[in-house]
Tab-separated table of C-alpha atoms in Angstrom:
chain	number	residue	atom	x	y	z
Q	1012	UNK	CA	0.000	0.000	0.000
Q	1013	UNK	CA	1.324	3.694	-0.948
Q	1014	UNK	CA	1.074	6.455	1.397
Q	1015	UNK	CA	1.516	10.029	0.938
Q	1016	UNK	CA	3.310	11.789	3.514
Q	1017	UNK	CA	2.483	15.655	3.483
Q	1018	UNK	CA	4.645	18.634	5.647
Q	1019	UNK	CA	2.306	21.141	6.230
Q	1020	UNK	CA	3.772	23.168	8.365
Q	1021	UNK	CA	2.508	25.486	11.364
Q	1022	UNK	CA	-1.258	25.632	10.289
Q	1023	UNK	CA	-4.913	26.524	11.870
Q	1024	UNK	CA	-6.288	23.645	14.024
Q	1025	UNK	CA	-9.640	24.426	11.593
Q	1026	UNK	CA	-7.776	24.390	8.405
Q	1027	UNK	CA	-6.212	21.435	9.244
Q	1028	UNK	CA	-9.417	19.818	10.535
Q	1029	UNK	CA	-11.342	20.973	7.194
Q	1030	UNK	CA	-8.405	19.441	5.196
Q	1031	UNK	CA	-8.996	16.216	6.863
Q	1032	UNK	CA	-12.856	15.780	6.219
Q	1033	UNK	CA	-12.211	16.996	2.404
Q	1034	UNK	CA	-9.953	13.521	2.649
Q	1035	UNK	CA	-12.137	11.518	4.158
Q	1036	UNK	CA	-14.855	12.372	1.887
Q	1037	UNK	CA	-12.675	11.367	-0.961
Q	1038	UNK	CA	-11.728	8.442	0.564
Q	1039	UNK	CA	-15.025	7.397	1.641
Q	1040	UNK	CA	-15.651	7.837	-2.255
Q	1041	UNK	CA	-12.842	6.088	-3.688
Q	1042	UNK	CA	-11.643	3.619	-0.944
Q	1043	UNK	CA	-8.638	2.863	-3.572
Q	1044	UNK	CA	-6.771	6.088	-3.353
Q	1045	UNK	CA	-3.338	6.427	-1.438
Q	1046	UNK	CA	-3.390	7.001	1.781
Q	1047	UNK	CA	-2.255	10.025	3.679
Q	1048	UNK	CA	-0.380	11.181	6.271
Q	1049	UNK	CA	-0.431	14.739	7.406
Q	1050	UNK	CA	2.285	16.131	9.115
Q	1051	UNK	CA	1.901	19.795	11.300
Q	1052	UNK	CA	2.316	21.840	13.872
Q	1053	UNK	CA	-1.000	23.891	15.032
Q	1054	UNK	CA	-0.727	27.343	16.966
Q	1055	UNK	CA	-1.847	26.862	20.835
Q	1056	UNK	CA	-5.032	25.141	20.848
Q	1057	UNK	CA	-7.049	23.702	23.275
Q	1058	UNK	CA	-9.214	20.360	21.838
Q	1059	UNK	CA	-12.047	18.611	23.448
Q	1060	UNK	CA	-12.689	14.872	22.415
Q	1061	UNK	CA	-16.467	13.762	21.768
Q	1062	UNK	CA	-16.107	11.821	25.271
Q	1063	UNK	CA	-14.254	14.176	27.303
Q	1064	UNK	CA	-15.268	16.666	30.390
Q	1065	UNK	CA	-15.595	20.455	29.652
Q	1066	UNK	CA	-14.227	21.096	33.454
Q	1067	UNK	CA	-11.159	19.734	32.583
Q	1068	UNK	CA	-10.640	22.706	30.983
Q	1069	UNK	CA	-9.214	24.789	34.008
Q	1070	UNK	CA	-9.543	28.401	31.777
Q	1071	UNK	CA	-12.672	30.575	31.431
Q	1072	UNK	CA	-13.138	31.816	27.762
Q	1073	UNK	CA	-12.481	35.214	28.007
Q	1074	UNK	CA	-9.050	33.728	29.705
Q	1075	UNK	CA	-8.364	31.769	26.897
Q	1076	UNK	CA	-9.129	35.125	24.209
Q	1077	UNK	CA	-6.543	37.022	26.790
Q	1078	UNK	CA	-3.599	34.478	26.440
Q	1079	UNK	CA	-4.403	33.905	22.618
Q	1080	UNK	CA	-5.395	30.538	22.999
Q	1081	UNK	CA	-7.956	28.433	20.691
Q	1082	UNK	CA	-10.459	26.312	22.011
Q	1083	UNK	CA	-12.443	23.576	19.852
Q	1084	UNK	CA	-14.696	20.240	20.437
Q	1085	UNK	CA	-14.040	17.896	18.206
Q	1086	UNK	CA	-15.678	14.706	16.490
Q	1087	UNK	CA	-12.336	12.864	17.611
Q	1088	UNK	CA	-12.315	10.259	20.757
Q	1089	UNK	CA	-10.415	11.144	23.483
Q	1090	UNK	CA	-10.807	13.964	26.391
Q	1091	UNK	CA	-8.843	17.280	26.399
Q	1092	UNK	CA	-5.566	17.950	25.003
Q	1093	UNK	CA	-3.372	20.403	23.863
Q	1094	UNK	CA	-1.209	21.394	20.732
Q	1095	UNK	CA	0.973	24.119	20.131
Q	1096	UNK	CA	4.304	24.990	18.282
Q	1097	UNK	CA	7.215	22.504	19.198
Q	1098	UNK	CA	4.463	19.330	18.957
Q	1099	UNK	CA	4.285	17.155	16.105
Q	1100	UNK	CA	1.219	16.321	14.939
Q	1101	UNK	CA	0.108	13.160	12.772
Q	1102	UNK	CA	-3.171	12.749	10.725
Q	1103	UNK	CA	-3.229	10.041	8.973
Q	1104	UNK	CA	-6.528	9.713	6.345
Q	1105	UNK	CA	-6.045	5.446	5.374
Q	1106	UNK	CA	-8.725	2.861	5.118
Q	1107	UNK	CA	-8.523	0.185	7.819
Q	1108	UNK	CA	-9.558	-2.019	5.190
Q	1109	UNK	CA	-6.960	-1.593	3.333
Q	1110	UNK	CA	-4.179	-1.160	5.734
Q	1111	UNK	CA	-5.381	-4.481	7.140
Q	1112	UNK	CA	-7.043	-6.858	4.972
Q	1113	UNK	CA	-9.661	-7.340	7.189
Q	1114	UNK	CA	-13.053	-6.392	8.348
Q	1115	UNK	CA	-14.361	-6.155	12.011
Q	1116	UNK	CA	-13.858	-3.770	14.811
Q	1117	UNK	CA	-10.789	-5.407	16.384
Q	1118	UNK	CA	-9.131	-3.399	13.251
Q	1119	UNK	CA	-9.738	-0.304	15.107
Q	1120	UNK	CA	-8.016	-1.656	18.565
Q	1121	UNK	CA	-5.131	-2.731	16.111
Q	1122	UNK	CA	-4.929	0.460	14.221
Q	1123	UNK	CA	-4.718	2.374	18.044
Q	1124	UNK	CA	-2.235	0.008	19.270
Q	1125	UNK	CA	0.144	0.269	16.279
Q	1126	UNK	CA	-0.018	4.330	16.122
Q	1127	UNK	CA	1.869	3.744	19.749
Q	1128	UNK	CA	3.961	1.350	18.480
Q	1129	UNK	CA	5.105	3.646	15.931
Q	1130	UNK	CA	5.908	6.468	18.338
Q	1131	UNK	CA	7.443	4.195	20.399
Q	1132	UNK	CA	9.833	2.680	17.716
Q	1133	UNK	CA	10.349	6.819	16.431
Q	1134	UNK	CA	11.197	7.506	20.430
Q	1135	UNK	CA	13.821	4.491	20.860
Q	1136	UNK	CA	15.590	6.140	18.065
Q	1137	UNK	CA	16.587	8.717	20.529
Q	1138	UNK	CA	17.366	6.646	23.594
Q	1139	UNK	CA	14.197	7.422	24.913
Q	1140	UNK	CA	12.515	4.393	26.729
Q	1141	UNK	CA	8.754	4.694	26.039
Q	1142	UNK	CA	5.700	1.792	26.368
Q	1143	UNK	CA	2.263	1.415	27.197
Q	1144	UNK	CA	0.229	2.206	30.059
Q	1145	UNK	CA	-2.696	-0.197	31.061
Q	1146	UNK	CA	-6.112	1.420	30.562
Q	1147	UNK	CA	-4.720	4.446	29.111
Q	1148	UNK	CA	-4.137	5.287	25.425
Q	1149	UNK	CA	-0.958	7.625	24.393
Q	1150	UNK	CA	2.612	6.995	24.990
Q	1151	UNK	CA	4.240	7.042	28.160
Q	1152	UNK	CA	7.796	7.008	29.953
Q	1153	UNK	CA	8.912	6.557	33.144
Q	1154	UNK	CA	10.710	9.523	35.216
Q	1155	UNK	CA	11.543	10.464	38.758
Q	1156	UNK	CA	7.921	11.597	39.653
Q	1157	UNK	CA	6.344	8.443	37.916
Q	1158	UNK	CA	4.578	7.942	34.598
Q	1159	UNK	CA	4.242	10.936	32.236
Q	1160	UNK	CA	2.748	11.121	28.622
Q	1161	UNK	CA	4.820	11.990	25.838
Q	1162	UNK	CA	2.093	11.487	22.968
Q	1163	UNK	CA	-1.325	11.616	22.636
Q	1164	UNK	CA	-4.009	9.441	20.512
Q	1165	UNK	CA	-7.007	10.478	19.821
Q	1166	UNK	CA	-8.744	9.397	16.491
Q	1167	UNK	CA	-12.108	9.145	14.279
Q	1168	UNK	CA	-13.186	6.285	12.163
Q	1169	UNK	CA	-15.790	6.619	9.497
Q	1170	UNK	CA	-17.975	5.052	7.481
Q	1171	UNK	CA	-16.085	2.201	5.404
Q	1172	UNK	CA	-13.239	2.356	8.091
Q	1173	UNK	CA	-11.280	5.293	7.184
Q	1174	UNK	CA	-9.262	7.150	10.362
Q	1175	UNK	CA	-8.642	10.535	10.559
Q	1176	UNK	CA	-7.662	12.734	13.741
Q	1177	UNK	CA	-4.347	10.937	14.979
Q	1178	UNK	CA	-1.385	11.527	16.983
Q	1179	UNK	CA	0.481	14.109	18.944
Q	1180	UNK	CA	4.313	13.803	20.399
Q	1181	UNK	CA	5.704	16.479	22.274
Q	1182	UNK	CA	9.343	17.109	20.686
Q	1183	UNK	CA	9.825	20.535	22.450
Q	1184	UNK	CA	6.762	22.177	23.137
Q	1185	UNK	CA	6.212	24.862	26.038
Q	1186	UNK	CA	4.542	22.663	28.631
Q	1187	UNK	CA	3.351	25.077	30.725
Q	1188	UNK	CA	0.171	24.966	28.577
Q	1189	UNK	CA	-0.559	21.685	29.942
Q	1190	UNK	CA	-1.228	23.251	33.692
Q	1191	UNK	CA	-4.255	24.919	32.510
Q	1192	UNK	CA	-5.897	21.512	31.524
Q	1193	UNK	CA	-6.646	18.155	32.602
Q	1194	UNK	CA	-4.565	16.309	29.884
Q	1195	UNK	CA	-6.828	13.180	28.665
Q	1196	UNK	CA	-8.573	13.619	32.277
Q	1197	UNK	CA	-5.746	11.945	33.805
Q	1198	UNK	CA	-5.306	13.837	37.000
Q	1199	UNK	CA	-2.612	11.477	38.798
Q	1200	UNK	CA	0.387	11.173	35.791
Q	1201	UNK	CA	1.878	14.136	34.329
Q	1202	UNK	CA	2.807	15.522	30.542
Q	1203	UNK	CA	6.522	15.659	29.145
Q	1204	UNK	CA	9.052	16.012	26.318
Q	1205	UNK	CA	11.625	14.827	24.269
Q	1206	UNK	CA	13.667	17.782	25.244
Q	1207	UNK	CA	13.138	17.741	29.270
Q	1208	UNK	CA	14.013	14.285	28.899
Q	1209	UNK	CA	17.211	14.381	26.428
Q	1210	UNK	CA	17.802	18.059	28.180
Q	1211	UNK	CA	19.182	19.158	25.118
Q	1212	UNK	CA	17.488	21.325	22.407
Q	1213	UNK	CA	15.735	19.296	19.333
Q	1214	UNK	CA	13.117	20.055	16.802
Q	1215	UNK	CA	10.581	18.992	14.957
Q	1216	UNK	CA	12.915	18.551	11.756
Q	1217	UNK	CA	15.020	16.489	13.830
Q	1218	UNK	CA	12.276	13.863	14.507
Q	1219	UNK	CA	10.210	13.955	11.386
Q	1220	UNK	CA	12.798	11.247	8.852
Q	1221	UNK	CA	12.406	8.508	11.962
Q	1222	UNK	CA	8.168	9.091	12.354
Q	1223	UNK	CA	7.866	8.473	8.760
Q	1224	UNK	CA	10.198	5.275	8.899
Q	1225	UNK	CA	8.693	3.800	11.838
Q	1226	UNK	CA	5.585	4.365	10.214
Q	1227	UNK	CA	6.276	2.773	7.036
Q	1228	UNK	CA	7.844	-0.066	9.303
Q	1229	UNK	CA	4.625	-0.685	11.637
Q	1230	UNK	CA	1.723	0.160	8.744
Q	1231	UNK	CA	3.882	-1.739	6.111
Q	1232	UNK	CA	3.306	0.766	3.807
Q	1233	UNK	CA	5.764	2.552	0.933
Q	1234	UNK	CA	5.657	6.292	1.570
Q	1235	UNK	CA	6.303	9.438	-0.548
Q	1236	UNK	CA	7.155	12.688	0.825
Q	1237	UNK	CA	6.079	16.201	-0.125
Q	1238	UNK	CA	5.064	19.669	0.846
Q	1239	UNK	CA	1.264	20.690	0.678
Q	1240	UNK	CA	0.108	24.414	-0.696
Q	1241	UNK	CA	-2.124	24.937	2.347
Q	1242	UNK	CA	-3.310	28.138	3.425
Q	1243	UNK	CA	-3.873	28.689	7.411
């Protein structure tokens, strides 16, 4: 299976959002067509999942219009997270079907599971020990003060079993967004970052070559790389 991987750079959570469901729709139309993985960064932005709690949002709106901050709910699973500049940001537009021969809505569990085994694989790259955490989606490492999440999952699956929404790994964002939430509703573990844990400086650039090989290597898919003309 062919995949197209697309940089899009630092866009609009709604531009990249509209992007997605003109992708789905032509996916949901033609089931055939390569698959797609979008790449970004998004501004700071606030995002609540379909099943998550509005009071895990700790800021009132006119604090969020003060700081600059953009606030959606979303059609994606999940509770509240956060993106921002220094995050990289995966959305990939593929039919399950496709990806794995199959029908049936253990797909779904396997498509989850394999997004984290991707990040994990992109992680080890850079020394970074990362796994699973029982009950909880995302990616996860162990530090001093316990468990803390280094990426977030949250995703949609359509009609005909094609994904959108995706992934979120925090290369070297400013984490001091993350106090005025309740990331994923998970009170008890904390949020990190490649950085803090490498303590050195890296970017997104840095990272980008080993997220598309680990996920070429996990989805078993050939992928081609480009720039998209997007406007946001």
């Amino acid at each position: 299976m062919h995949i197209d991987v697309l940089w899009l750079g630092q866009i609009d959570y709604l531009t990249a959002w509209e992007q997605q469901r003109a992708l789905v729709a032509e996916h949901t139309a033609n089931p055939d067509l390569a698959g797609k993985l979008l790449l970004l960064e998004h501004p700071p932005t606030y995002t609540l999942g379909r099943n998550g709690r509005l009071e895990n949002l700790l800021l009132r709106e006119d604090e969020l219009t003060e700081r600059g901050i953009a606030f959606y709910q979303v059609d994606r699973g999940g509770d509240i997270t956060y993106h921002g500049p220094g995050q990289l940001v995966g959305y990939p537009i593929l039919s399950l079907k496709r990806v794995y021969n199959q029908p049936g809505l253990g797909m779904v569990q396997r498509y989850v599971t394999d997004l984290e085994e991707m990040l994990i694989q992109t992680l080890a790259q850079f020394g970074i020990e990362a796994q699973r955490f029982a009950g909880h989606r995302g990616v996860w490492v162990e530090t001093a003060v316990g468990l803390n999440k280094i990426a977030a999952i949250g995703v949609r699956i359509q009609r005909g079993g094609i994904t959108s929404h995706g992934f979120a790994l925090n290369v070297n964002p400013d984490l001091t967004y993350f106090d005025n939430i309740i990331p994923c509703g998970i009170q008890e573990h904390g949020v990190t970052s490649m950085a803090r844990l490498l303590q050195r400086p890296i970017t997104i650039a840095d990272v980008l070559p080993h997220v598309i090989t680990a996920f070429s290597t996990v989805f078993q898919v050939q992928t081609d790389v480009g720039i998209a003309n997007v406007s946001g």
